Coordinates of C-alpha atoms and ligand atoms in Angstrom, one line a residue:
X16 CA 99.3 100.9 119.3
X17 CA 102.8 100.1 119.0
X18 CA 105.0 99.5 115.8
X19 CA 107.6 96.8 116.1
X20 CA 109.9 96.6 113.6
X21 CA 113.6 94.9 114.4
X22 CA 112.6 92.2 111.5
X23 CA 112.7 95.0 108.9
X24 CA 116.9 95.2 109.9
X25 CA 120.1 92.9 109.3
X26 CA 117.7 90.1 107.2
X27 CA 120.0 87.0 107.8
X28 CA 120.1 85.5 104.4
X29 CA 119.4 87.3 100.8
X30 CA 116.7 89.4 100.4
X31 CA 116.1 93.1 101.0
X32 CA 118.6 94.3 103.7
X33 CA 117.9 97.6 105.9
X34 CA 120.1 98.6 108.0
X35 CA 119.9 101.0 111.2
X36 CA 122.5 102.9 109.7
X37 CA 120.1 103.6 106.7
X38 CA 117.1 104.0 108.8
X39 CA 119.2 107.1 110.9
X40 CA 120.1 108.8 107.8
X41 CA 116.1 109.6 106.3
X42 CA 115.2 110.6 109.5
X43 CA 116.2 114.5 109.2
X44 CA 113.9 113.9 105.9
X45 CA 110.9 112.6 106.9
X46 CA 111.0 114.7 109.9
X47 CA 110.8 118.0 107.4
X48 CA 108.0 115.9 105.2
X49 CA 105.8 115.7 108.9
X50 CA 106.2 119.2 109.2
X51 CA 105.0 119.8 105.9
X52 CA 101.9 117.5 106.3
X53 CA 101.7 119.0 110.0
X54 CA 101.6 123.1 108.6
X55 CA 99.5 121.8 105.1
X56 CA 102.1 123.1 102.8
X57 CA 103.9 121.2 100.0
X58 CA 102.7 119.0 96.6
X59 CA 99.0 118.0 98.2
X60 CA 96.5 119.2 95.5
X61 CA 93.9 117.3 93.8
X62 CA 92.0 119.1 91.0
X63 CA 93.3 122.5 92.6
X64 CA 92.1 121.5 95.9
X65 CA 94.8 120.6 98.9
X66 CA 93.6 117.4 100.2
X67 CA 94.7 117.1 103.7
X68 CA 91.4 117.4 105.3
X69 CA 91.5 114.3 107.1
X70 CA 94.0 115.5 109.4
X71 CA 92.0 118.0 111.1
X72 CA 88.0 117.0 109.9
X73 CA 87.8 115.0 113.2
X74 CA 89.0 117.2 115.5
X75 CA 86.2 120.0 113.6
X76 CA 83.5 117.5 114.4
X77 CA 81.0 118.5 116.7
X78 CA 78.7 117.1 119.2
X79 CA 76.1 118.3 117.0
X80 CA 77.3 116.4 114.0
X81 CA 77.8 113.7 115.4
X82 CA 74.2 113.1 117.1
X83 CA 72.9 114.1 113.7
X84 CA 74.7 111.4 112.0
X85 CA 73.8 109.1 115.1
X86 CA 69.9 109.9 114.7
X87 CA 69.7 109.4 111.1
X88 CA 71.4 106.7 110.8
X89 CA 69.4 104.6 113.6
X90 CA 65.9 106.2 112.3
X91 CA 67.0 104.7 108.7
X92 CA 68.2 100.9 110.3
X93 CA 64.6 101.2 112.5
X94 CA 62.6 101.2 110.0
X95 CA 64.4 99.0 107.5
X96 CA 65.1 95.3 108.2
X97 CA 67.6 95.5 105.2
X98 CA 69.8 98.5 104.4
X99 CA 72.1 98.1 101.5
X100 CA 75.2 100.7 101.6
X101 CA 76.2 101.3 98.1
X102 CA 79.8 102.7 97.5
X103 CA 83.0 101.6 95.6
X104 CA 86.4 101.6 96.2
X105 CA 87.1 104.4 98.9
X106 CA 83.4 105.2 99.6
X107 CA 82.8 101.4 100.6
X108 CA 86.2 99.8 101.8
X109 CA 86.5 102.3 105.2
X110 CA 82.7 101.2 106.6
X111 CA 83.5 98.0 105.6
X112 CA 86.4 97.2 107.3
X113 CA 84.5 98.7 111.0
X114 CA 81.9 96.9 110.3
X115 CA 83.5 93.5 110.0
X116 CA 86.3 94.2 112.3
X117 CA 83.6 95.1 115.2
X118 CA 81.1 92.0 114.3
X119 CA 83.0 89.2 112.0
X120 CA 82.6 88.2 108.8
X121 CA 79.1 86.4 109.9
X122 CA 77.7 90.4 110.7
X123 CA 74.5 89.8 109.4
X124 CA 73.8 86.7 112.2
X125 CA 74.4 89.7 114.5
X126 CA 72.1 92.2 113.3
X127 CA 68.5 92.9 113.3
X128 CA 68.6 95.5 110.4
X129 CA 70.9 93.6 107.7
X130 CA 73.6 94.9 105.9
X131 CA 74.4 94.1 102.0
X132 CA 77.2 96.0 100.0
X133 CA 76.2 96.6 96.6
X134 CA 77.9 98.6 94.1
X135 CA 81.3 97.3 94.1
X136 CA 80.3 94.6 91.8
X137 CA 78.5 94.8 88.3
X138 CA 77.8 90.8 88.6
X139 CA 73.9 90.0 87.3
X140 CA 73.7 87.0 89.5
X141 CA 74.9 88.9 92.9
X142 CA 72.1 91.7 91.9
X143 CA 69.4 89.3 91.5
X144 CA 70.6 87.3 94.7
X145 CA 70.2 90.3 96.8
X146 CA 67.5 91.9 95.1
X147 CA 65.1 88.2 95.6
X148 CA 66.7 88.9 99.6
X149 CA 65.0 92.4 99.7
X150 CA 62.0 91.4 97.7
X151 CA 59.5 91.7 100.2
X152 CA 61.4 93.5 103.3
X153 CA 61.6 97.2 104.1
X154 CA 64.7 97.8 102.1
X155 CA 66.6 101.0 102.6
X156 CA 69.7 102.3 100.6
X157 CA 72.9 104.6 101.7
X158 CA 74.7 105.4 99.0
X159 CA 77.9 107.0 98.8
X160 CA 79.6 108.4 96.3
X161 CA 81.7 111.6 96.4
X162 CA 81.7 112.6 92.5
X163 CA 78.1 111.3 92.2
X164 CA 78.9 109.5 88.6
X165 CA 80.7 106.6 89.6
X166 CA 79.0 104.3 87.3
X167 CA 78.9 101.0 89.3
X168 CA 77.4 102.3 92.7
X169 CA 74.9 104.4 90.1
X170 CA 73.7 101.2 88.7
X171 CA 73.1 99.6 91.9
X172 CA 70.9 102.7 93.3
X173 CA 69.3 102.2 90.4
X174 CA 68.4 99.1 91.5
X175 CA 67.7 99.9 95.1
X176 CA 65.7 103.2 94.5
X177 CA 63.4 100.7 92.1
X178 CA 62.7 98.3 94.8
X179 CA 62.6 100.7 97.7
X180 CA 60.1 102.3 95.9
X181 CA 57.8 99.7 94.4
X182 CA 57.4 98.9 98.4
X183 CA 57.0 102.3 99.8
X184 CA 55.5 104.4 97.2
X185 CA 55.9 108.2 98.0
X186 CA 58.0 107.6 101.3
X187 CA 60.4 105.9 99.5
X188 CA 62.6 109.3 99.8
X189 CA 62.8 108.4 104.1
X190 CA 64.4 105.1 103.4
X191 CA 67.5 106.4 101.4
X192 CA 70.7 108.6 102.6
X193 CA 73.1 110.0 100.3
X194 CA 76.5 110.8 101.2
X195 CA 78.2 113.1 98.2
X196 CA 79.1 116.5 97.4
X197 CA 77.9 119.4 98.9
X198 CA 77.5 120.7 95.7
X199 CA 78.3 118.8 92.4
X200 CA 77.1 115.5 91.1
X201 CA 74.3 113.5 90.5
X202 CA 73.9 112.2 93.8
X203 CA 73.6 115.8 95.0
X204 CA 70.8 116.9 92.7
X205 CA 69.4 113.7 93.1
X206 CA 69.4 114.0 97.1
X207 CA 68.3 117.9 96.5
X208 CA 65.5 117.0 94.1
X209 CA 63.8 113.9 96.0
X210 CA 64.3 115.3 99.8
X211 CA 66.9 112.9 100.6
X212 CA 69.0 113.0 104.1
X213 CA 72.3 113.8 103.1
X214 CA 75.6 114.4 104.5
X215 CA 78.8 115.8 102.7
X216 CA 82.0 114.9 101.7
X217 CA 84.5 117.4 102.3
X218 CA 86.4 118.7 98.8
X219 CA 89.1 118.3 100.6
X220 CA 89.2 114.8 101.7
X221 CA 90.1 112.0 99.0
X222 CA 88.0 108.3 99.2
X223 CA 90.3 106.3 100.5
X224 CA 91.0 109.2 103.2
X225 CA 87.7 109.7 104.1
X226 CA 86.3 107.0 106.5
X227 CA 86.5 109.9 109.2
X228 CA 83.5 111.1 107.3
X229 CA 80.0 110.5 106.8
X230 CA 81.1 107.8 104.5
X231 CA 82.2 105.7 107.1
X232 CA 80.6 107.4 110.2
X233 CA 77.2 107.0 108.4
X234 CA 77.1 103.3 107.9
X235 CA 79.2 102.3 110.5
X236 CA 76.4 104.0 112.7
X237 CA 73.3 102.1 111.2
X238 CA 75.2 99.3 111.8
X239 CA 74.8 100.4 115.7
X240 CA 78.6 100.6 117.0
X241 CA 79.5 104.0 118.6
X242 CA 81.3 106.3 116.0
X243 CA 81.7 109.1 118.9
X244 CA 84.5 106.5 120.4
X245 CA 86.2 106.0 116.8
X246 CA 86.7 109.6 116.5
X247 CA 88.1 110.0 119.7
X248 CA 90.9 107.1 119.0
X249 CA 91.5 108.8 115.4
X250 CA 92.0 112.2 117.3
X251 CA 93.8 110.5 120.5
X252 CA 96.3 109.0 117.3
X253 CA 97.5 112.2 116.5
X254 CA 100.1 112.6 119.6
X255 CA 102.0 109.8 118.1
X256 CA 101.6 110.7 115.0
X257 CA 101.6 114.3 114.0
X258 CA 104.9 114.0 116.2
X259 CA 107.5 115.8 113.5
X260 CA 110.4 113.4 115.8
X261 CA 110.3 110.2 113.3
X262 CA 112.1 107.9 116.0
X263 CA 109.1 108.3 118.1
X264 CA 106.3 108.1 115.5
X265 CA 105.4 104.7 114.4
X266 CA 104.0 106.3 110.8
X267 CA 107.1 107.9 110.2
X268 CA 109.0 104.5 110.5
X269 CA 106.5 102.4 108.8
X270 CA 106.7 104.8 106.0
X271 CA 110.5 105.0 105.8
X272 CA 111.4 101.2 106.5
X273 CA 108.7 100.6 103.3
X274 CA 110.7 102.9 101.2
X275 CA 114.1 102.0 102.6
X276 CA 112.6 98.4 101.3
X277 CA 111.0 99.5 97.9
X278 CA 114.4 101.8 97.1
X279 CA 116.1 98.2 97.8
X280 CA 113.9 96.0 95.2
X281 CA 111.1 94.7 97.5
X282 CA 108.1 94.7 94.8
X283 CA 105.8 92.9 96.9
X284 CA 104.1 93.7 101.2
X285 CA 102.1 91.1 102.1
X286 CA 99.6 92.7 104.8
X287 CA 99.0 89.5 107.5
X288 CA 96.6 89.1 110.3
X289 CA 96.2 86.2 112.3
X290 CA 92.4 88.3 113.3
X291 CA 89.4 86.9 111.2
X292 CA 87.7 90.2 112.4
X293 CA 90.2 92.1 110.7
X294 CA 90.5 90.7 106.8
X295 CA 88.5 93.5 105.4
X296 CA 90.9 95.9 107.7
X297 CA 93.4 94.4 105.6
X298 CA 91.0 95.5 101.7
X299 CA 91.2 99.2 103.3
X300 CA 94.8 99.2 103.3
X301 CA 95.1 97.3 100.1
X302 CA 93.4 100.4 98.7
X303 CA 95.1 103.4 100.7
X304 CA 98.3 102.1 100.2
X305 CA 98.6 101.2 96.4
X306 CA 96.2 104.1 95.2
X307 CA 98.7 106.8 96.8
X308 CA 101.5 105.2 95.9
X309 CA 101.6 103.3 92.6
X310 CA 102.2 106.6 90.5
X311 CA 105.2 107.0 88.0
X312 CA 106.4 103.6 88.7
X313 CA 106.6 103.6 92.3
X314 CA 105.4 101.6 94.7
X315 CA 105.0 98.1 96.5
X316 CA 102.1 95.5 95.0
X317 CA 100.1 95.2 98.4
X318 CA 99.0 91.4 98.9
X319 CA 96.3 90.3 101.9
X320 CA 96.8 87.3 103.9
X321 CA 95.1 85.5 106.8
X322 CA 97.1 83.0 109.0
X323 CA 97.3 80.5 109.6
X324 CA 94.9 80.0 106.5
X325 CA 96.8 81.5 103.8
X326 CA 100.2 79.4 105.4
X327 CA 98.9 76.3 103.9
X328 CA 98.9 78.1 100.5
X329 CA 101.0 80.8 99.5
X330 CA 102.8 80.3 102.9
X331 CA 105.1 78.2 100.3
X332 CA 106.0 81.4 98.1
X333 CA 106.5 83.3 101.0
X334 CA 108.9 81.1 102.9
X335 CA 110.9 80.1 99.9
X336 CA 109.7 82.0 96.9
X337 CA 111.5 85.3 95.3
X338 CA 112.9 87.7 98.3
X339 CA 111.6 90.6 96.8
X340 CA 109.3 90.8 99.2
X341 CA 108.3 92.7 102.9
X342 CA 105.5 91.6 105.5
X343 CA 103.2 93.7 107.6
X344 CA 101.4 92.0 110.1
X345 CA 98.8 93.7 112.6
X346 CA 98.1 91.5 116.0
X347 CA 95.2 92.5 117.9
X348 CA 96.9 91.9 121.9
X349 CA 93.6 90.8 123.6
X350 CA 91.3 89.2 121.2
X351 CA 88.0 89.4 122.7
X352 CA 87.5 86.1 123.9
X353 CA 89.7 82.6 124.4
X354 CA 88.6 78.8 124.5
X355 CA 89.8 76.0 126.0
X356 CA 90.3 73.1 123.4
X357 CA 88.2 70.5 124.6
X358 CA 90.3 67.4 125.9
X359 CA 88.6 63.8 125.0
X360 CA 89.2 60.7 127.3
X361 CA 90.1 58.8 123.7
X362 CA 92.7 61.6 122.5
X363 CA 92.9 59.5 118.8
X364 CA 93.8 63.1 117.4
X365 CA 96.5 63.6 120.2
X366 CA 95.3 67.1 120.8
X367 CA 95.3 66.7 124.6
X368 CA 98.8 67.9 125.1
X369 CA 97.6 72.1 124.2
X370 CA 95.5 71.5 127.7
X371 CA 97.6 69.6 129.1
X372 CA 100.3 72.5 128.3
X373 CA 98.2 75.4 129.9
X374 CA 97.7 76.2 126.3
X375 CA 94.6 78.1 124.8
X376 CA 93.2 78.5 121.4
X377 CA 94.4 82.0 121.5
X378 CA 98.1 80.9 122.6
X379 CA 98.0 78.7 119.5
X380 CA 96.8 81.8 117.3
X381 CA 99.5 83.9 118.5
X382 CA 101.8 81.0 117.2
X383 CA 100.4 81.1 114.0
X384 CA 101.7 84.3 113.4
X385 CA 105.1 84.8 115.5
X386 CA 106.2 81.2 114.6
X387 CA 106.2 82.0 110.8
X388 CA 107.3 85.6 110.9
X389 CA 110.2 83.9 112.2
X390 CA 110.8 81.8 109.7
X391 CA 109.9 84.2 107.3
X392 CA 112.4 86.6 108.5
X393 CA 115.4 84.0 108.9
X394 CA 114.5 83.3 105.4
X395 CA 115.7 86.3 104.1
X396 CA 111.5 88.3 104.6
X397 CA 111.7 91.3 106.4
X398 CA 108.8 92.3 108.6
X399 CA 107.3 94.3 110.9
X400 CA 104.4 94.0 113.2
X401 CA 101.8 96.5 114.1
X402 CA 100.1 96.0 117.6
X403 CA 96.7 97.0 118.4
X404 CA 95.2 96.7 121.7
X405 CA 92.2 95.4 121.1
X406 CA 89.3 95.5 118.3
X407 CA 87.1 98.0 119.5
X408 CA 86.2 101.3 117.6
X409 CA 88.9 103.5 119.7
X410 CA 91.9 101.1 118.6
X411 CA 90.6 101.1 115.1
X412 CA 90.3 104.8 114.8
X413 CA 94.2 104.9 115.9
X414 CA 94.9 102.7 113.4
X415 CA 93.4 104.3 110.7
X416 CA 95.0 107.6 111.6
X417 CA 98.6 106.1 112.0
X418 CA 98.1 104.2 108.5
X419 CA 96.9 107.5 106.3
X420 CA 99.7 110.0 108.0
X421 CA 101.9 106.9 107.3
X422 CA 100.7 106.6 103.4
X423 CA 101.1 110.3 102.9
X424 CA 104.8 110.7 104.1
X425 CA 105.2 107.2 102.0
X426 CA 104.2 109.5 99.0
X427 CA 106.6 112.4 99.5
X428 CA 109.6 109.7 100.2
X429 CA 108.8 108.0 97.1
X430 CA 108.8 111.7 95.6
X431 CA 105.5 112.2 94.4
X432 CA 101.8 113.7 95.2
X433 CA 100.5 110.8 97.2
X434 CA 96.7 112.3 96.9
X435 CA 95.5 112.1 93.1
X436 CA 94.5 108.8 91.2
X437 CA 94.4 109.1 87.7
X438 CA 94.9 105.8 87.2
X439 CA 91.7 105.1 89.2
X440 CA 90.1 107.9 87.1
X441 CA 91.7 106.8 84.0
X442 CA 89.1 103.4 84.5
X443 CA 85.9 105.4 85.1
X444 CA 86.7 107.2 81.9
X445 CA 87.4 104.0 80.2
X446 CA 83.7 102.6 81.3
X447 CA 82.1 105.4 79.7
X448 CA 83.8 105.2 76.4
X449 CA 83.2 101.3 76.6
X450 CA 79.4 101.9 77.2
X451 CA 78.7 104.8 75.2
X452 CA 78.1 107.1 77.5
X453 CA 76.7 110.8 76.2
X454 CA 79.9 112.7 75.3
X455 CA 82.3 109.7 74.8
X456 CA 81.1 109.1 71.7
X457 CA 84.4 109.6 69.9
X458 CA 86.0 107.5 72.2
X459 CA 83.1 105.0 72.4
X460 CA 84.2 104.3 68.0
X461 CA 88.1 104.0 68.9
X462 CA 86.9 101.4 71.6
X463 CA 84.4 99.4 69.0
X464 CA 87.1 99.8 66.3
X465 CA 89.9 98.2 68.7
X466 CA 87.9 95.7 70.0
X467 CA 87.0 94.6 66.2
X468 CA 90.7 94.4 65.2
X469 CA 91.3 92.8 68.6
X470 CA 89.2 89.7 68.1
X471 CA 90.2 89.4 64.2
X472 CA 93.9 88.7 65.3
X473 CA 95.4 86.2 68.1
X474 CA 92.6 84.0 68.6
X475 CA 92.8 80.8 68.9
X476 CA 90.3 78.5 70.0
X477 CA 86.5 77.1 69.0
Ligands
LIG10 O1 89.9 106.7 96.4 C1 89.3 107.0 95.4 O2 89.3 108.1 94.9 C2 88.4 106.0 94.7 O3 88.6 104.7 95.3 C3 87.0 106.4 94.9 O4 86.6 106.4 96.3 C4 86.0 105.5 94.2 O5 86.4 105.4 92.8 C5 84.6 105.9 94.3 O6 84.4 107.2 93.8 P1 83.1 108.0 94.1 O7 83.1 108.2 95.6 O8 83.4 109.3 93.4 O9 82.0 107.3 93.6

């Protein structure tokens, strides 16, 4: 995994401008914030609790664990032929993002069991869509959620534990995991009560840290792909990137250069891929990077885009829109497979010429993204591309190492605690004041009066 970054300096035209210069004088800085990360110490509570768990949880797991998590996982997807992994935000993007990264958007053409993620969405027709899919099939559930109150991934167990059990009666309890708390929540005394398999989230260990834990591992295992090899490249990251000498670390640069860059007026990162497999790689990040950084004012709006797709589209804004903005781009270097383009003896389409030029698809899809990076770049868009060997669960293991360590010394440039999310919080509180929820009833009359005085003013409309 390799971190290339001589588009983030000297951008030709206007735009943000970094120079080396700038880059050499943080690195005594972020070299003392790695230490800090490295020996645990420093601003890195949640709730009382220091959250840098998901630096040394890998290493911690055992053979033991891991088999466990292997076995229960497989037993659930053997006897379900649908399993529906309920989670939201940080307890659904990490599994995700293996999941589609190791088998394509199109998983479900891949796999016996299926796979549906419920509980991000509150959308009545989705429910009923994948409930009329389940109607009749062995359906099983893992749900994830580390408070356990979450009201959108509650609603859709709801769901599931209703049709899992109308079908299996008293063994419903074998077709459901949970993965929460080892102590609080409703998910735990739920798992307690009914006999659930469960596994725990670590206290220490935030959502959108924790796809080193059975919240990823747990899934990403039903879905069949070898966690054991994923752990090993998270733990095989951490020469790089533990490595308290910044020039050598590519988190420590990727950080810095995406301060250097915010501290300069970039407002937006547009995370790229030219990899279809890797779009939901792309969500993780969009979560891990805002969530730790978009605190007192700080931070870069994270954006997604595919190439070439998203060239044909906002390619436009990007090339010769506002220059307040950075790219990231990850490349996978050997994509899995290549084809030929087919050459036809009429050639109306005049495509013969990529054979005829020794050319392959995947030589055009590397053009798709170095061609307008480029551009981009001469344009006045700094970049910087991240290279991954291949798609496999080592590589992305690596990846989600370097990109965490990378977020958290992000934090402590920007100056603050990159590991709490009221914001996030602030909405779950919102929901129950909005629907009443036991306990919220004060707040549940401020919302109804509001929303009264709301829709009597600035209306307009029949
Ligand atoms: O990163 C976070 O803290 C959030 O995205 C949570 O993961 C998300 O809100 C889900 O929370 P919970 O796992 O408690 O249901």
């Amino acid at each position: 995994m390799q971190l290339n970054y001589a588009n983030m300096l000297n951008t030709p035209q206007t735009g943000i401008q970094i120079t080396e210069a700038e880059v050499q004088a943080q690195l005594p800085g972020v070299k003392a914030i790695i230490e800090a990360l490295n020996k645990g110490e420093g601003d890195n509570q949640d709730r009382g609790v220091p959250m840098l768990g998901w630096q040394t949880y890998a290493r911690e797991l055992t053979a033991a664990d891991i088999q466990r998590i292997q076995e229960t996982a497989q037993g659930l997807a053997a006897r379900c032929d649908i399993i529906f992994i309920i989670g939201i935000g940080g307890s659904y993007l990490g599994p995700k993002a293996v999941i589609e990264a190791l088998y394509g958007k199109n998983y479900n053409d891949l796999l016996k069991t299926k796979i549906y993620f419920l509980g991000c969405d509150t959308d009545p027709e989705f429910y009923a869509h994948c409930l009329q899919i389940a109607a009749d099939k062995n359906a099983g559930a893992i749900v994830i959620s580390k408070s356990g109150t979450t009201t959108e991934p509650a609603i859709a167990f709801r769901f599931a534990k209703q049709l899992i059990a109308k079908k299996q009666g008293p063994l419903a309890k074998d077709y459901i995991i949970a993965v929460t708390d080892a102590r609080k929540g409703a998910l735990r005394q739920a798992a307690d009560a009914e006999g659930y398999a469960s596994f725990v989230i670590p206290d220490n260990i935030g959502g959108r840290f924790s796809v080193i834990t059975p919240v990823g591992l747990v899934p990403i295992a039903a879905a069949g792909l070898d966690i054991a090899e994923y752990i090993r490249g998270y733990v095989d990251a951490r020469a790089d990137i533990d490595s308290p000498d910044p020039e050598y670390n590519p988190a420590a640069i990727y950080a810095l250069l995406r301060f250097l860059a915010w501290q300069k007026g970039a407002a937006v990162e547009y995370q790229v891929t030219n990899s279809a497999f890797f779009e939901s790689s792309i969500a993780w990040t969009m979560q891990l990077e805002p969530e730790s950084e978009g605190h007192q004012g700080h931070g870069l709006h994270v954006v997604p885009a595919v190439f070439p797709r998203d060239l044909h589209s906002i390619g436009q804004l990007i090339q010769q829109g506002p220059r307040n903005l950075i790219e990231i781009a990850t490349k996978i270097l050997k994509p899995r497979v290549d084809l030929e383009v087919p050459e036809f003896a009429d050639n109306t389409d005049e495509l013969n010429y990529i054979r005829q030029n020794k050319l392959t698809l995947r030589d055009i899809n590397g053009m798709t993204i170095d061609g307008p990076l480029a551009a981009h770049y001469a344009a006045g868009v700094p970049n910087m591309t991240i290279e991954l060997e291949a798609l496999t669960p080592f590589y992305l293991g690596k990846y989600h190492y370097m990109l965490m360590k990378a977020t958290a010394i992000q934090g402590y440039l920007l100056g603050h605690n990159p590991f709490i999310q009221p914001g996030v919080q602030f909405w779950k509180d919102r929901l129950f004041a909005m629907a009443g929820k036991p306990g919220y009833e004060k707040q549940h009359q401020e919302y109804l009066a509001a929303r009264q005085k709301a829709s009597a003013q600035h209306s307009v409309g029949g």
